[in-house]
mmCIF file of C-alpha atoms in Angstrom:
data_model
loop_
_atom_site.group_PDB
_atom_site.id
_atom_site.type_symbol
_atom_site.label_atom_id
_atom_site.label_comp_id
_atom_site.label_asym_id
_atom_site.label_seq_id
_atom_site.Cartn_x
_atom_site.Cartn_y
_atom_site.Cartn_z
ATOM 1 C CA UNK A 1 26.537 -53.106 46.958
ATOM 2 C CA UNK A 2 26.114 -52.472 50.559
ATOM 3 C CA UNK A 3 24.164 -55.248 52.744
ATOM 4 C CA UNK A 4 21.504 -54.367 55.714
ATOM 5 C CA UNK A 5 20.396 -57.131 57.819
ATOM 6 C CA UNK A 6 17.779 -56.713 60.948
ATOM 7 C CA UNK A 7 18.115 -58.710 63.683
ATOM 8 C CA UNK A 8 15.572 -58.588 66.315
ATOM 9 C CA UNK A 9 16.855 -59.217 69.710
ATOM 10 C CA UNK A 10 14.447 -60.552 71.529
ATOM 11 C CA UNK A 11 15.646 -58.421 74.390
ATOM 12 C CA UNK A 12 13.482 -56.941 77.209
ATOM 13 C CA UNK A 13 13.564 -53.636 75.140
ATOM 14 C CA UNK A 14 12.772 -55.388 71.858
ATOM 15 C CA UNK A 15 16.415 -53.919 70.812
ATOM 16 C CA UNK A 16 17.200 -54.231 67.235
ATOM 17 C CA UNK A 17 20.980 -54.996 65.985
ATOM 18 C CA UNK A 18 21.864 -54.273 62.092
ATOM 19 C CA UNK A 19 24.577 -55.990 60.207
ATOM 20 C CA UNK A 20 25.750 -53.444 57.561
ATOM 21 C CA UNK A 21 28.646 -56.097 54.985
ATOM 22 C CA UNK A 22 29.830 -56.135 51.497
ATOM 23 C CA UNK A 23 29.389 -59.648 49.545
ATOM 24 C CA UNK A 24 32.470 -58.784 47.893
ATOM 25 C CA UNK A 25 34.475 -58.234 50.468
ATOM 26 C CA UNK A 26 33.393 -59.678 53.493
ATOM 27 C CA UNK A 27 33.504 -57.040 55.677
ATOM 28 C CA UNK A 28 30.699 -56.130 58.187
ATOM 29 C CA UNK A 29 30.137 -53.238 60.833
ATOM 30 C CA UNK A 30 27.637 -53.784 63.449
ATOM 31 C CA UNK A 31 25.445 -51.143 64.613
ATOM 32 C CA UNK A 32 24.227 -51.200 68.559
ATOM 33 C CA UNK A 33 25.345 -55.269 69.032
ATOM 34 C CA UNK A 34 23.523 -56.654 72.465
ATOM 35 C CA UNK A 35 23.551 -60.644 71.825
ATOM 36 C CA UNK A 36 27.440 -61.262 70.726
ATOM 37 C CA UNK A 37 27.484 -64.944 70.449
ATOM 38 C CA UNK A 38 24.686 -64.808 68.360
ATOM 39 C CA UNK A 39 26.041 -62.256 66.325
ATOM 40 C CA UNK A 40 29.808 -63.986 65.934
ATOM 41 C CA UNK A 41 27.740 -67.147 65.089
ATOM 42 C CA UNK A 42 25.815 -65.497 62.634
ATOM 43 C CA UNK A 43 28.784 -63.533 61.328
ATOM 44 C CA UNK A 44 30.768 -66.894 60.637
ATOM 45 C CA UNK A 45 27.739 -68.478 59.060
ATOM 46 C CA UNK A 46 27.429 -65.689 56.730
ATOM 47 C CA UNK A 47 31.511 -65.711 56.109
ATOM 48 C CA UNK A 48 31.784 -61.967 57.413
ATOM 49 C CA UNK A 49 34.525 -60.508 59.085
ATOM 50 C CA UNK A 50 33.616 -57.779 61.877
ATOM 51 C CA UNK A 51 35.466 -55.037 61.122
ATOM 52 C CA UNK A 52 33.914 -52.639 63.297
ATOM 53 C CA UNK A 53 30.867 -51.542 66.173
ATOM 54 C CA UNK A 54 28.791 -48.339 65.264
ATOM 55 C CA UNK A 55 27.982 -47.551 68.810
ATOM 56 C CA UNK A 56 24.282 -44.828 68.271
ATOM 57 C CA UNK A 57 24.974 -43.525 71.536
ATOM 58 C CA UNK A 58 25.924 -44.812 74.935
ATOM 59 C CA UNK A 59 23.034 -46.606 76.548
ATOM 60 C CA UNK A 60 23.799 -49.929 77.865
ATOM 61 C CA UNK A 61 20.740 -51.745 76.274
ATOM 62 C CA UNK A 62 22.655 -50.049 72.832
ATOM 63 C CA UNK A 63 26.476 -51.520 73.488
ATOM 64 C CA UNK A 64 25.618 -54.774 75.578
ATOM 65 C CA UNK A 65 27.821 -56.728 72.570
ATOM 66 C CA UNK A 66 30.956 -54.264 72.438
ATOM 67 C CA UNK A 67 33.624 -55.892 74.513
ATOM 68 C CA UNK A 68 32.974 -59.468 73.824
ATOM 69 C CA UNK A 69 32.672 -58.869 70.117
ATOM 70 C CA UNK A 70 35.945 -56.865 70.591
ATOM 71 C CA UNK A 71 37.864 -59.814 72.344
ATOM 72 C CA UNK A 72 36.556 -62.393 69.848
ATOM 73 C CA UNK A 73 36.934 -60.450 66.914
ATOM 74 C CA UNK A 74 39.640 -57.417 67.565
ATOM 75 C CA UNK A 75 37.563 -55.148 65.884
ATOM 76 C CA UNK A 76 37.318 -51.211 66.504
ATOM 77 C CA UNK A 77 34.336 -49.270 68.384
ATOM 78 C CA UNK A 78 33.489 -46.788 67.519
ATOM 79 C CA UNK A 79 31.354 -43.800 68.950
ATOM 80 C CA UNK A 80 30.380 -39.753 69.917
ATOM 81 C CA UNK A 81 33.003 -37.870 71.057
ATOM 82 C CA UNK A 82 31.225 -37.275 74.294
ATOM 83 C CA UNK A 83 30.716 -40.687 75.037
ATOM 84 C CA UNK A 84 34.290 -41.455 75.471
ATOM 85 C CA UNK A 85 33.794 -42.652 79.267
ATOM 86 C CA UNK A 86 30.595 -44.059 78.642
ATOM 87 C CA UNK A 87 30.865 -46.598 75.789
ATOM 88 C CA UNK A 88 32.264 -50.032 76.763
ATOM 89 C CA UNK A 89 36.069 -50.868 74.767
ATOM 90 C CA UNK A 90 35.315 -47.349 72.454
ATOM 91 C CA UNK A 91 38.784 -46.912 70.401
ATOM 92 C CA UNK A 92 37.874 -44.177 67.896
ATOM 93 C CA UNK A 93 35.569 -40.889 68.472
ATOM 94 C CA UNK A 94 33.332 -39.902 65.491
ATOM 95 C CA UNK A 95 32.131 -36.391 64.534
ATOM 96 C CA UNK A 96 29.577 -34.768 61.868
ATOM 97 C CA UNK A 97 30.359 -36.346 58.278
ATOM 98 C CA UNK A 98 32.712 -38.492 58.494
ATOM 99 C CA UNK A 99 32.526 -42.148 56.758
ATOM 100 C CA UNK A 100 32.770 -45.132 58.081
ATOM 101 C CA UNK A 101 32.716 -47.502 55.838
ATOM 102 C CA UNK A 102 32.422 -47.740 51.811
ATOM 103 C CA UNK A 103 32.122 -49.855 49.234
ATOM 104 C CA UNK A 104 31.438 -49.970 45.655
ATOM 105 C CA UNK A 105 30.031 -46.344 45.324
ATOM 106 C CA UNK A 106 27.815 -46.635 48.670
ATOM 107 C CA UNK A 107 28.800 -45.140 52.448
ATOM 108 C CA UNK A 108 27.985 -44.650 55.969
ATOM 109 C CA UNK A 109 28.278 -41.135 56.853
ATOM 110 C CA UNK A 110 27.882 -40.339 60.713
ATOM 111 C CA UNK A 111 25.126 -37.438 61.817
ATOM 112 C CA UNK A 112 25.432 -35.800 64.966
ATOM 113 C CA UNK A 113 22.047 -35.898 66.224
ATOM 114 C CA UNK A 114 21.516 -34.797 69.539
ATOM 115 C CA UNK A 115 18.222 -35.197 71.747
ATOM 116 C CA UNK A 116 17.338 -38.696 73.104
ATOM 117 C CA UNK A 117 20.944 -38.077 74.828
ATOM 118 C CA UNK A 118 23.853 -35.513 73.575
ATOM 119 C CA UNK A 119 26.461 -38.438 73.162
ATOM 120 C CA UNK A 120 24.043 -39.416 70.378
ATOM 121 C CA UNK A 121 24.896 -40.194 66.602
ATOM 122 C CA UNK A 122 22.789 -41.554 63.904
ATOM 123 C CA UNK A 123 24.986 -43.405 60.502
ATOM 124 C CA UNK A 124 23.059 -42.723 57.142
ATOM 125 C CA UNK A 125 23.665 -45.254 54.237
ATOM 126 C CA UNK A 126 23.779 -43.322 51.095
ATOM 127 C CA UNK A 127 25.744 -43.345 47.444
ATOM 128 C CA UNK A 128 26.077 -40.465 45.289
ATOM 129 C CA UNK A 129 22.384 -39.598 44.219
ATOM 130 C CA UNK A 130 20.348 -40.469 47.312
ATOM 131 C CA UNK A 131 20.421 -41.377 50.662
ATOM 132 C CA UNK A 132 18.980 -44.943 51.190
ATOM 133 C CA UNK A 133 18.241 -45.383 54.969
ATOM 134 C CA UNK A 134 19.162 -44.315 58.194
ATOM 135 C CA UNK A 135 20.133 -46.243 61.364
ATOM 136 C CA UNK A 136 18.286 -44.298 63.768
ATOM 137 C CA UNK A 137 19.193 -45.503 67.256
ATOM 138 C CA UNK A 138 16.607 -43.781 69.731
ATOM 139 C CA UNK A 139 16.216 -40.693 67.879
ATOM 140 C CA UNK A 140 13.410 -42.013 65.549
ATOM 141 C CA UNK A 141 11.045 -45.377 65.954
ATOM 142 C CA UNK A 142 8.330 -46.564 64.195
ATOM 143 C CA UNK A 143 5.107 -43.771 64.381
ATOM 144 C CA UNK A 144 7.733 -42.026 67.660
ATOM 145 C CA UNK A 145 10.426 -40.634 68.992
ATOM 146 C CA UNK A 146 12.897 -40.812 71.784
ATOM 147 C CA UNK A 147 12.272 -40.085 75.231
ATOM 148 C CA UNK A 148 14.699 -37.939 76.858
ATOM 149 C CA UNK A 149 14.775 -39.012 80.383
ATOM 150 C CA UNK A 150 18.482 -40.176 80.461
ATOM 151 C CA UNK A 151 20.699 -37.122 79.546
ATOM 152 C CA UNK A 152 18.597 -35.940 76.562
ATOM 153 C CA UNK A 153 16.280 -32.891 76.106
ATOM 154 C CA UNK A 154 12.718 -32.472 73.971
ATOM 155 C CA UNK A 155 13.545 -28.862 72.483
ATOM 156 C CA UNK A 156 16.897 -30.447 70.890
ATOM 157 C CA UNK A 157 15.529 -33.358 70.319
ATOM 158 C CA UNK A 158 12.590 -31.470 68.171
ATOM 159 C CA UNK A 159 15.367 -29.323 66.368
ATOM 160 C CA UNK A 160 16.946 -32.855 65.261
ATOM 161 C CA UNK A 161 13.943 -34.225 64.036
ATOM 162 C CA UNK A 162 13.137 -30.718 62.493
ATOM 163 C CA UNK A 163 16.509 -30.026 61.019
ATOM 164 C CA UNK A 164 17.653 -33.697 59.960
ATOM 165 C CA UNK A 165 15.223 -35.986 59.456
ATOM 166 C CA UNK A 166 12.618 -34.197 58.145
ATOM 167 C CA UNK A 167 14.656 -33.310 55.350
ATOM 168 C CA UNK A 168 15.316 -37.087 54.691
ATOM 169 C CA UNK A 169 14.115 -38.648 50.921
ATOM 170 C CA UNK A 170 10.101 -40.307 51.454
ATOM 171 C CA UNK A 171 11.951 -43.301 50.377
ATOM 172 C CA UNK A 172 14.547 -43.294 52.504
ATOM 173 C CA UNK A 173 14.715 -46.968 55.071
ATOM 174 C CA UNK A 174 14.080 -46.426 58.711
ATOM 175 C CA UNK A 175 16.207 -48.754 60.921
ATOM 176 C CA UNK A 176 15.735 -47.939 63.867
ATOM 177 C CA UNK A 177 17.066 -48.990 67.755
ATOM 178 C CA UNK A 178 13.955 -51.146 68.855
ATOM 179 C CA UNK A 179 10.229 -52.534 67.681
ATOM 180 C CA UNK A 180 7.959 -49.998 69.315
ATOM 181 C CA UNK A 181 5.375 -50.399 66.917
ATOM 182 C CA UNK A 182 2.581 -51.627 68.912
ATOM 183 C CA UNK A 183 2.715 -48.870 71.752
ATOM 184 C CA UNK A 184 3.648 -46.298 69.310
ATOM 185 C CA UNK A 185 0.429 -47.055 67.067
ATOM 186 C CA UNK A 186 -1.912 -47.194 70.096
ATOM 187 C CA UNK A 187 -0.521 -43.551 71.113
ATOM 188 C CA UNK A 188 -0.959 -42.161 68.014
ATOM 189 C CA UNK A 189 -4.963 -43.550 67.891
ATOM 190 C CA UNK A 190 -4.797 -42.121 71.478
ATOM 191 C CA UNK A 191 -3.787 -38.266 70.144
ATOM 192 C CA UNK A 192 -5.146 -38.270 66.528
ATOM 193 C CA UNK A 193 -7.897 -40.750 66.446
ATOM 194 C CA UNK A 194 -10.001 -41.732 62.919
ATOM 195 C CA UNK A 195 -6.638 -41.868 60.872
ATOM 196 C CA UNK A 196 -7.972 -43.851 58.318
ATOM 197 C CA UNK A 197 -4.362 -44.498 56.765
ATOM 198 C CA UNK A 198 -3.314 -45.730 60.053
ATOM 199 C CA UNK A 199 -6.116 -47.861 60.395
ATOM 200 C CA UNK A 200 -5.924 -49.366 56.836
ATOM 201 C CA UNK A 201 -2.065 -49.915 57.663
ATOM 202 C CA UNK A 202 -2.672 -51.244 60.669
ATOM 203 C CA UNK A 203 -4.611 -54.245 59.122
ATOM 204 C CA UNK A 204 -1.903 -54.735 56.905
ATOM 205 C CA UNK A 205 1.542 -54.279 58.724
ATOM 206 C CA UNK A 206 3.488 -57.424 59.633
ATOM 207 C CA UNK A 207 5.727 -58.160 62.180
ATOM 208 C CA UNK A 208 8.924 -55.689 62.170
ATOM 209 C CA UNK A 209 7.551 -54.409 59.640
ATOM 210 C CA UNK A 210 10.673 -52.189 57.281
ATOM 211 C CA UNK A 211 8.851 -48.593 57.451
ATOM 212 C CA UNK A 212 10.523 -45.634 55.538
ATOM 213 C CA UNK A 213 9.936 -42.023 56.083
ATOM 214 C CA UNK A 214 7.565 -41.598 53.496
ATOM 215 C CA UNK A 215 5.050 -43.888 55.320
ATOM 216 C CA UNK A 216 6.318 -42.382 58.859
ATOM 217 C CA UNK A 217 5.518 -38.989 57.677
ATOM 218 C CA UNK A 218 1.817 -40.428 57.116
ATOM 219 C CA UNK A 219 1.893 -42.283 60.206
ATOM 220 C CA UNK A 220 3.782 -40.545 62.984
ATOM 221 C CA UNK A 221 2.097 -37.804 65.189
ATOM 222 C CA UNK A 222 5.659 -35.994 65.534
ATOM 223 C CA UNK A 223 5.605 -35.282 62.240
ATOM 224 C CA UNK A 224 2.352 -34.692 61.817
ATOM 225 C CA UNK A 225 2.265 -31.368 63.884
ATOM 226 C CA UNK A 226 -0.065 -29.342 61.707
ATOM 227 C CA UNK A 227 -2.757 -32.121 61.438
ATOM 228 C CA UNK A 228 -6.327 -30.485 62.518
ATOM 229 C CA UNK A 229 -6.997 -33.493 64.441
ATOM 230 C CA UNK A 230 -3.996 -33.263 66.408
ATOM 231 C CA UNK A 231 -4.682 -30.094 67.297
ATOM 232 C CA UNK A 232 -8.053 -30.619 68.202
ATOM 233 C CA UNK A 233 -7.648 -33.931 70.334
ATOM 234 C CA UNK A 234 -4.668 -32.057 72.333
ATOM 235 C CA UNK A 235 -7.396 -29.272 72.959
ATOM 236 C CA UNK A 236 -10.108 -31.563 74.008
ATOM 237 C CA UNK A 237 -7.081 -33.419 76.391
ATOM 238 C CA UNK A 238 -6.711 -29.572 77.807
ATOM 239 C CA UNK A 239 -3.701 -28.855 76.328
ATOM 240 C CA UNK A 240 -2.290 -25.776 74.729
ATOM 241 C CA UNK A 241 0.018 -24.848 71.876
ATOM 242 C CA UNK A 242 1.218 -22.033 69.836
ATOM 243 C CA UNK A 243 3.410 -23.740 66.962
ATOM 244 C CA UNK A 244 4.813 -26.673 66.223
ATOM 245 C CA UNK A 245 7.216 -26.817 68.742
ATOM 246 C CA UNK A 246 4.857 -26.665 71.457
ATOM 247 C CA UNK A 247 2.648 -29.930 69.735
ATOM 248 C CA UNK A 248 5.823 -31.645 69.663
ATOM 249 C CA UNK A 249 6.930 -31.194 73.196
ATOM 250 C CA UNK A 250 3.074 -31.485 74.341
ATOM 251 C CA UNK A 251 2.912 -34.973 72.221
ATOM 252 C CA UNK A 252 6.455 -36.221 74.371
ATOM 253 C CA UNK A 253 4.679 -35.456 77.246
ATOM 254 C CA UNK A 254 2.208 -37.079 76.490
ATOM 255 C CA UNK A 255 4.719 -39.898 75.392
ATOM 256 C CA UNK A 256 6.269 -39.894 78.444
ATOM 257 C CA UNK A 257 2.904 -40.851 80.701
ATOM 258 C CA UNK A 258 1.685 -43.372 78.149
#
């Protein structure tokens, strides 16, 4: 069985790092590292050799770790095909489906999902009936989604969350690239006000708290397009939309001044 461990960075960006390892067999990929000598000291603790670094995309916040877990560890990076200049110590280019790791019956299969940049991949743990989570980078957070100031655009980045993960399981795990839960729930209040799910889970959540995309589908403006109180809060804000497109890239502008 296939291993998932958080680790909260504690960086400016409130960066997350995941550990993805196999009890059995030791072996562990790391997905966006940015503390290394916490992460080999952690890695040693736990008895885990790195194998490999699942670079999301090419942000430097996103591959802080790569060469120093490299030289300490002589294990591959990996990354988007287009990032090839921009990823720190990158050895091997990934592309739509492939695998990049497996063990007993579970996987990591890469998705090319463009938007927050175009050099941008997201690795989806799955075994043969479902798919378990997704390691989202900055395509999805917690109740948002990406910007798309460095290198990305809104319109793709709506036909990623449109095409890909909306189609995702409701109980499919959300791990993604950094804790924005705070700013995220405030800007949903902000554009959809009187959620009383959001309110009620509010009260509840604790700190880096796992979401999945059942509960992001009830919690997250972006994919809550259709809501009549979205609509009518972006009116009263004097903005106008024709489908759910238009919401979407209205909300990330929104986003974007919040």
């Amino acid at each position: 069985m296939m291993e998932v461990l958080p680790i909260f960075t504690n960086s400016p960006l409130r960066n997350y790092t995941y550990l993805i390892y196999s009890n059995r067999t030791g072996e562990v990929y790391c997905v966006d590292p940015y503390n290394a000598p916490l992460l080999l000291d952690l890695m040693k603790k736990m008895g885990l050799k790195l194998k490999g670094i699942l670079n999301t995309h090419e942000h430097g916040d996103h591959t802080e770790g790569n060469l120093e877990l490299k030289e300490a560890t002589n294990c591959l990076v990996y990354g988007h095909t287009k990032a090839k200049n921009t990823i720190p110590g990158l050895d091997t280019t990934l592309k739509e489906g492939d695998i990049c790791f497996s063990t007993e019956g579970e996987s990591i299969e890469v998705w090319d999902t463009p938007g927050h940049t175009f050099s941008h991949l997201s690795f989806v743990h799955k075994n043969p009936n479902s798919i378990l989570g997704i390691f989202s980078g900055d395509t999805l957070f917690n109740v948002g989604v990406g910007n798309c100031f460095r290198g990305g655009d809104p319109n793709t980045l709506y036909e990623t969350i449109k095409n890909r993960y909306a189609t995702l399981p409701d109980s499919c795990l959300l791990y993604p690239g950094h804790d924005y839960w705070e700013n995220n729930l405030a800007f949903s209040n902000h554009v959809e006000p009187n959620h009383d799910f959001r309110d009620r889970f509010q009260k509840t959540r604790t700190e880096h708290f796992q979401s999945t995309l059942g509960l992001e589908r009830q919690l997250s403006p972006f994919f809550r397009l259709g809501s009549g109180g979205i609509k009518e809060r972006l009116t009263e804000l004097g903005e106008s939309f024709t489908d759910d497109r238009s919401i979407f890239l209205r909300l990330r502008k929104l986003r974007d001044r919040w």
